[in-house]
């Protein structure tokens, strides 16, 4: 017999943080538009995930087609840089890993300045694999040192940033 799923209470997200996230997604979209790249915004309503996968996967915000290469995904975040680096929620990372595995896609976090500046950082999802989890304020997090993230200016061409991201 199947056990009923127990849903955890979600913490309320500050409306100011929601607005900063929307601003970051719009800035990223504008940057992609200026690159004249094929890209899709992934609608985030619960109905866009099959019932058996709800709560198990997280969709990225954008699917970007790189001509001659293929499809990559970006989850855009308005991220503050802390002394220990960029901080990610473990549960969110795990759900995005499941998405990446099921869809065989390379996924990046695009961490934009919450104040709207041009400085951002890309973090390929697998860069978080060996980062130890630390409990902060009741949830498990991963702190990636800034020198492990790739700096990207939203004033530079997307293709230059992408080529740097795949260089060995």
PDB file of N, CA and C in Angstrom, residues 27-40 62-67 69-76 106-112 118 120-123 150-167:
ATOM      1  N   UNK A  27      15.882  40.774 -16.561  1.00  0.00           N
ATOM      2  CA  UNK A  27      17.199  41.223 -17.031  1.00  0.00           C
ATOM      3  C   UNK A  27      17.878  40.127 -17.845  1.00  0.00           C
ATOM      4  N   UNK A  28      17.755  38.888 -17.393  1.00  0.00           N
ATOM      5  CA  UNK A  28      18.352  37.763 -18.121  1.00  0.00           C
ATOM      6  C   UNK A  28      17.662  37.597 -19.481  1.00  0.00           C
ATOM      7  N   UNK A  29      16.334  37.722 -19.498  1.00  0.00           N
ATOM      8  CA  UNK A  29      15.578  37.613 -20.757  1.00  0.00           C
ATOM      9  C   UNK A  29      16.003  38.702 -21.738  1.00  0.00           C
ATOM     10  N   UNK A  30      16.156  39.911 -21.249  1.00  0.00           N
ATOM     11  CA  UNK A  30      16.588  41.021 -22.108  1.00  0.00           C
ATOM     12  C   UNK A  30      17.966  40.721 -22.695  1.00  0.00           C
ATOM     13  N   UNK A  31      18.849  40.166 -21.865  1.00  0.00           N
ATOM     14  CA  UNK A  31      20.199  39.815 -22.323  1.00  0.00           C
ATOM     15  C   UNK A  31      20.130  38.723 -23.392  1.00  0.00           C
ATOM     16  N   UNK A  32      19.308  37.703 -23.174  1.00  0.00           N
ATOM     17  CA  UNK A  32      19.151  36.649 -24.184  1.00  0.00           C
ATOM     18  C   UNK A  32      18.561  37.218 -25.472  1.00  0.00           C
ATOM     19  N   UNK A  33      17.569  38.093 -25.352  1.00  0.00           N
ATOM     20  CA  UNK A  33      16.968  38.713 -26.533  1.00  0.00           C
ATOM     21  C   UNK A  33      18.023  39.474 -27.337  1.00  0.00           C
ATOM     22  N   UNK A  34      18.910  40.190 -26.650  1.00  0.00           N
ATOM     23  CA  UNK A  34      19.934  40.969 -27.354  1.00  0.00           C
ATOM     24  C   UNK A  34      20.947  40.069 -28.059  1.00  0.00           C
ATOM     25  N   UNK A  35      21.077  38.821 -27.590  1.00  0.00           N
ATOM     26  CA  UNK A  35      21.992  37.870 -28.220  1.00  0.00           C
ATOM     27  C   UNK A  35      21.346  37.198 -29.436  1.00  0.00           C
ATOM     28  N   UNK A  36      20.056  37.448 -29.642  1.00  0.00           N
ATOM     29  CA  UNK A  36      19.300  36.847 -30.731  1.00  0.00           C
ATOM     30  C   UNK A  36      19.466  35.318 -30.685  1.00  0.00           C
ATOM     31  N   UNK A  37      19.244  34.787 -29.496  1.00  0.00           N
ATOM     32  CA  UNK A  37      19.330  33.343 -29.275  1.00  0.00           C
ATOM     33  C   UNK A  37      17.934  32.752 -29.155  1.00  0.00           C
ATOM     34  N   UNK A  38      17.764  31.536 -29.666  1.00  0.00           N
ATOM     35  CA  UNK A  38      16.482  30.881 -29.402  1.00  0.00           C
ATOM     36  C   UNK A  38      16.418  30.495 -27.926  1.00  0.00           C
ATOM     37  N   UNK A  39      15.355  30.900 -27.270  1.00  0.00           N
ATOM     38  CA  UNK A  39      15.196  30.556 -25.856  1.00  0.00           C
ATOM     39  C   UNK A  39      13.719  30.533 -25.493  1.00  0.00           C
ATOM     40  N   UNK A  40      13.426  29.761 -24.468  1.00  0.00           N
ATOM     41  CA  UNK A  40      12.059  29.637 -23.972  1.00  0.00           C
ATOM     42  C   UNK A  40      12.048  29.926 -22.485  1.00  0.00           C
ATOM     43  N   UNK A  62      14.832  29.187 -17.891  1.00  0.00           N
ATOM     44  CA  UNK A  62      15.023  29.332 -19.332  1.00  0.00           C
ATOM     45  C   UNK A  62      15.677  28.105 -19.925  1.00  0.00           C
ATOM     46  N   UNK A  63      15.215  27.735 -21.110  1.00  0.00           N
ATOM     47  CA  UNK A  63      15.883  26.755 -21.953  1.00  0.00           C
ATOM     48  C   UNK A  63      16.461  27.554 -23.107  1.00  0.00           C
ATOM     49  N   UNK A  64      17.764  27.399 -23.324  1.00  0.00           N
ATOM     50  CA  UNK A  64      18.460  28.197 -24.329  1.00  0.00           C
ATOM     51  C   UNK A  64      19.060  27.264 -25.371  1.00  0.00           C
ATOM     52  N   UNK A  65      18.726  27.522 -26.626  1.00  0.00           N
ATOM     53  CA  UNK A  65      19.288  26.750 -27.727  1.00  0.00           C
ATOM     54  C   UNK A  65      20.577  27.388 -28.213  1.00  0.00           C
ATOM     55  N   UNK A  66      21.641  26.632 -28.181  1.00  0.00           N
ATOM     56  CA  UNK A  66      22.930  27.114 -28.695  1.00  0.00           C
ATOM     57  C   UNK A  66      23.134  26.441 -30.057  1.00  0.00           C
ATOM     58  N   UNK A  67      23.023  27.209 -31.148  1.00  0.00           N
ATOM     59  CA  UNK A  67      23.148  26.601 -32.477  1.00  0.00           C
ATOM     60  C   UNK A  67      24.448  25.798 -32.609  1.00  0.00           C
ATOM     61  N   UNK A  69      25.313  23.307 -30.891  1.00  0.00           N
ATOM     62  CA  UNK A  69      25.699  22.697 -29.618  1.00  0.00           C
ATOM     63  C   UNK A  69      24.535  21.910 -29.032  1.00  0.00           C
ATOM     64  N   UNK A  70      23.427  22.597 -28.803  1.00  0.00           N
ATOM     65  CA  UNK A  70      22.260  21.948 -28.213  1.00  0.00           C
ATOM     66  C   UNK A  70      21.593  22.836 -27.189  1.00  0.00           C
ATOM     67  N   UNK A  71      20.838  22.205 -26.328  1.00  0.00           N
ATOM     68  CA  UNK A  71      20.019  22.904 -25.357  1.00  0.00           C
ATOM     69  C   UNK A  71      20.699  22.926 -23.991  1.00  0.00           C
ATOM     70  N   UNK A  72      20.667  24.087 -23.326  1.00  0.00           N
ATOM     71  CA  UNK A  72      21.126  24.209 -21.943  1.00  0.00           C
ATOM     72  C   UNK A  72      20.039  24.946 -21.166  1.00  0.00           C
ATOM     73  N   UNK A  73      20.095  24.796 -19.863  1.00  0.00           N
ATOM     74  CA  UNK A  73      19.051  25.380 -19.020  1.00  0.00           C
ATOM     75  C   UNK A  73      19.668  26.331 -18.015  1.00  0.00           C
ATOM     76  N   UNK A  74      18.909  27.374 -17.678  1.00  0.00           N
ATOM     77  CA  UNK A  74      19.335  28.358 -16.684  1.00  0.00           C
ATOM     78  C   UNK A  74      18.239  28.557 -15.655  1.00  0.00           C
ATOM     79  N   UNK A  75      18.620  28.489 -14.398  1.00  0.00           N
ATOM     80  CA  UNK A  75      17.731  28.879 -13.315  1.00  0.00           C
ATOM     81  C   UNK A  75      18.263  30.214 -12.814  1.00  0.00           C
ATOM     82  N   UNK A  76      17.498  31.258 -12.996  1.00  0.00           N
ATOM     83  CA  UNK A  76      17.948  32.614 -12.693  1.00  0.00           C
ATOM     84  C   UNK A  76      17.597  32.962 -11.253  1.00  0.00           C
ATOM     85  N   UNK A 106      22.381  20.096 -19.319  1.00  0.00           N
ATOM     86  CA  UNK A 106      23.295  20.835 -18.463  1.00  0.00           C
ATOM     87  C   UNK A 106      22.530  22.035 -17.925  1.00  0.00           C
ATOM     88  N   UNK A 107      22.604  22.213 -16.610  1.00  0.00           N
ATOM     89  CA  UNK A 107      21.865  23.284 -15.958  1.00  0.00           C
ATOM     90  C   UNK A 107      22.841  24.223 -15.259  1.00  0.00           C
ATOM     91  N   UNK A 108      22.603  25.504 -15.418  1.00  0.00           N
ATOM     92  CA  UNK A 108      23.376  26.543 -14.752  1.00  0.00           C
ATOM     93  C   UNK A 108      22.456  27.354 -13.850  1.00  0.00           C
ATOM     94  N   UNK A 109      22.998  27.807 -12.730  1.00  0.00           N
ATOM     95  CA  UNK A 109      22.376  28.898 -12.008  1.00  0.00           C
ATOM     96  C   UNK A 109      22.964  30.162 -12.587  1.00  0.00           C
ATOM     97  N   UNK A 110      22.135  31.124 -12.938  1.00  0.00           N
ATOM     98  CA  UNK A 110      22.596  32.455 -13.322  1.00  0.00           C
ATOM     99  C   UNK A 110      22.243  33.344 -12.138  1.00  0.00           C
ATOM    100  N   UNK A 111      23.257  33.722 -11.390  1.00  0.00           N
ATOM    101  CA  UNK A 111      23.070  34.482 -10.149  1.00  0.00           C
ATOM    102  C   UNK A 111      23.300  35.958 -10.440  1.00  0.00           C
ATOM    103  N   UNK A 112      22.212  36.710 -10.502  1.00  0.00           N
ATOM    104  CA  UNK A 112      22.287  38.121 -10.845  1.00  0.00           C
ATOM    105  C   UNK A 112      22.275  38.985  -9.595  1.00  0.00           C
ATOM    106  N   UNK A 118      25.209  45.022 -13.453  1.00  0.00           N
ATOM    107  CA  UNK A 118      25.548  44.121 -14.559  1.00  0.00           C
ATOM    108  C   UNK A 118      26.344  42.875 -14.134  1.00  0.00           C
ATOM    109  N   UNK A 120      27.168  39.392 -12.678  1.00  0.00           N
ATOM    110  CA  UNK A 120      26.459  38.168 -12.321  1.00  0.00           C
ATOM    111  C   UNK A 120      27.473  37.038 -12.256  1.00  0.00           C
ATOM    112  N   UNK A 121      27.011  35.880 -11.829  1.00  0.00           N
ATOM    113  CA  UNK A 121      27.858  34.694 -11.746  1.00  0.00           C
ATOM    114  C   UNK A 121      27.081  33.516 -12.286  1.00  0.00           C
ATOM    115  N   UNK A 122      27.762  32.673 -13.041  1.00  0.00           N
ATOM    116  CA  UNK A 122      27.180  31.423 -13.483  1.00  0.00           C
ATOM    117  C   UNK A 122      27.769  30.311 -12.633  1.00  0.00           C
ATOM    118  N   UNK A 123      26.909  29.388 -12.235  1.00  0.00           N
ATOM    119  CA  UNK A 123      27.343  28.206 -11.492  1.00  0.00           C
ATOM    120  C   UNK A 123      26.710  27.003 -12.176  1.00  0.00           C
ATOM    121  N   UNK A 150      31.651  31.445 -12.055  1.00  0.00           N
ATOM    122  CA  UNK A 150      32.197  32.165 -13.199  1.00  0.00           C
ATOM    123  C   UNK A 150      31.566  33.550 -13.289  1.00  0.00           C
ATOM    124  N   UNK A 151      32.393  34.608 -13.164  1.00  0.00           N
ATOM    125  CA  UNK A 151      31.835  35.952 -13.300  1.00  0.00           C
ATOM    126  C   UNK A 151      31.385  36.217 -14.738  1.00  0.00           C
ATOM    127  N   UNK A 152      30.231  36.824 -14.863  1.00  0.00           N
ATOM    128  CA  UNK A 152      29.674  37.164 -16.177  1.00  0.00           C
ATOM    129  C   UNK A 152      29.088  38.565 -16.062  1.00  0.00           C
ATOM    130  N   UNK A 153      29.458  39.419 -16.986  1.00  0.00           N
ATOM    131  CA  UNK A 153      28.856  40.754 -17.056  1.00  0.00           C
ATOM    132  C   UNK A 153      27.707  40.709 -18.054  1.00  0.00           C
ATOM    133  N   UNK A 154      26.576  41.242 -17.664  1.00  0.00           N
ATOM    134  CA  UNK A 154      25.432  41.266 -18.578  1.00  0.00           C
ATOM    135  C   UNK A 154      25.630  42.273 -19.703  1.00  0.00           C
ATOM    136  N   UNK A 155      26.760  42.958 -19.705  1.00  0.00           N
ATOM    137  CA  UNK A 155      27.091  43.864 -20.800  1.00  0.00           C
ATOM    138  C   UNK A 155      27.945  43.168 -21.856  1.00  0.00           C
ATOM    139  N   UNK A 156      28.411  41.949 -21.566  1.00  0.00           N
ATOM    140  CA  UNK A 156      29.198  41.203 -22.546  1.00  0.00           C
ATOM    141  C   UNK A 156      28.272  40.309 -23.371  1.00  0.00           C
ATOM    142  N   UNK A 157      28.715  39.902 -24.562  1.00  0.00           N
ATOM    143  CA  UNK A 157      27.877  39.013 -25.369  1.00  0.00           C
ATOM    144  C   UNK A 157      27.688  37.647 -24.696  1.00  0.00           C
ATOM    145  N   UNK A 158      26.483  37.103 -24.801  1.00  0.00           N
ATOM    146  CA  UNK A 158      26.174  35.802 -24.216  1.00  0.00           C
ATOM    147  C   UNK A 158      27.145  34.732 -24.713  1.00  0.00           C
ATOM    148  N   UNK A 159      27.436  34.734 -26.014  1.00  0.00           N
ATOM    149  CA  UNK A 159      28.282  33.688 -26.575  1.00  0.00           C
ATOM    150  C   UNK A 159      29.669  33.663 -25.939  1.00  0.00           C
ATOM    151  N   UNK A 160      30.233  34.838 -25.643  1.00  0.00           N
ATOM    152  CA  UNK A 160      31.540  34.868 -24.984  1.00  0.00           C
ATOM    153  C   UNK A 160      31.472  34.222 -23.601  1.00  0.00           C
ATOM    154  N   UNK A 161      30.422  34.525 -22.868  1.00  0.00           N
ATOM    155  CA  UNK A 161      30.246  33.922 -21.548  1.00  0.00           C
ATOM    156  C   UNK A 161      30.078  32.411 -21.679  1.00  0.00           C
ATOM    157  N   UNK A 162      29.294  31.975 -22.644  1.00  0.00           N
ATOM    158  CA  UNK A 162      29.069  30.538 -22.809  1.00  0.00           C
ATOM    159  C   UNK A 162      30.359  29.812 -23.156  1.00  0.00           C
ATOM    160  N   UNK A 163      31.134  30.356 -24.071  1.00  0.00           N
ATOM    161  CA  UNK A 163      32.394  29.713 -24.456  1.00  0.00           C
ATOM    162  C   UNK A 163      33.335  29.620 -23.246  1.00  0.00           C
ATOM    163  N   UNK A 164      33.401  30.665 -22.433  1.00  0.00           N
ATOM    164  CA  UNK A 164      34.214  30.603 -21.209  1.00  0.00           C
ATOM    165  C   UNK A 164      33.706  29.520 -20.269  1.00  0.00           C
ATOM    166  N   UNK A 165      32.380  29.332 -20.224  1.00  0.00           N
ATOM    167  CA  UNK A 165      31.802  28.359 -19.286  1.00  0.00           C
ATOM    168  C   UNK A 165      32.121  26.929 -19.655  1.00  0.00           C
ATOM    169  N   UNK A 166      32.412  26.661 -20.911  1.00  0.00           N
ATOM    170  CA  UNK A 166      32.712  25.287 -21.337  1.00  0.00           C
ATOM    171  C   UNK A 166      34.189  25.054 -21.576  1.00  0.00           C
ATOM    172  N   UNK A 167      35.016  26.092 -21.422  1.00  0.00           N
ATOM    173  CA  UNK A 167      36.451  25.928 -21.628  1.00  0.00           C
ATOM    174  C   UNK A 167      37.021  25.014 -20.533  1.00  0.00           C
TER     175      UNK A 167
END
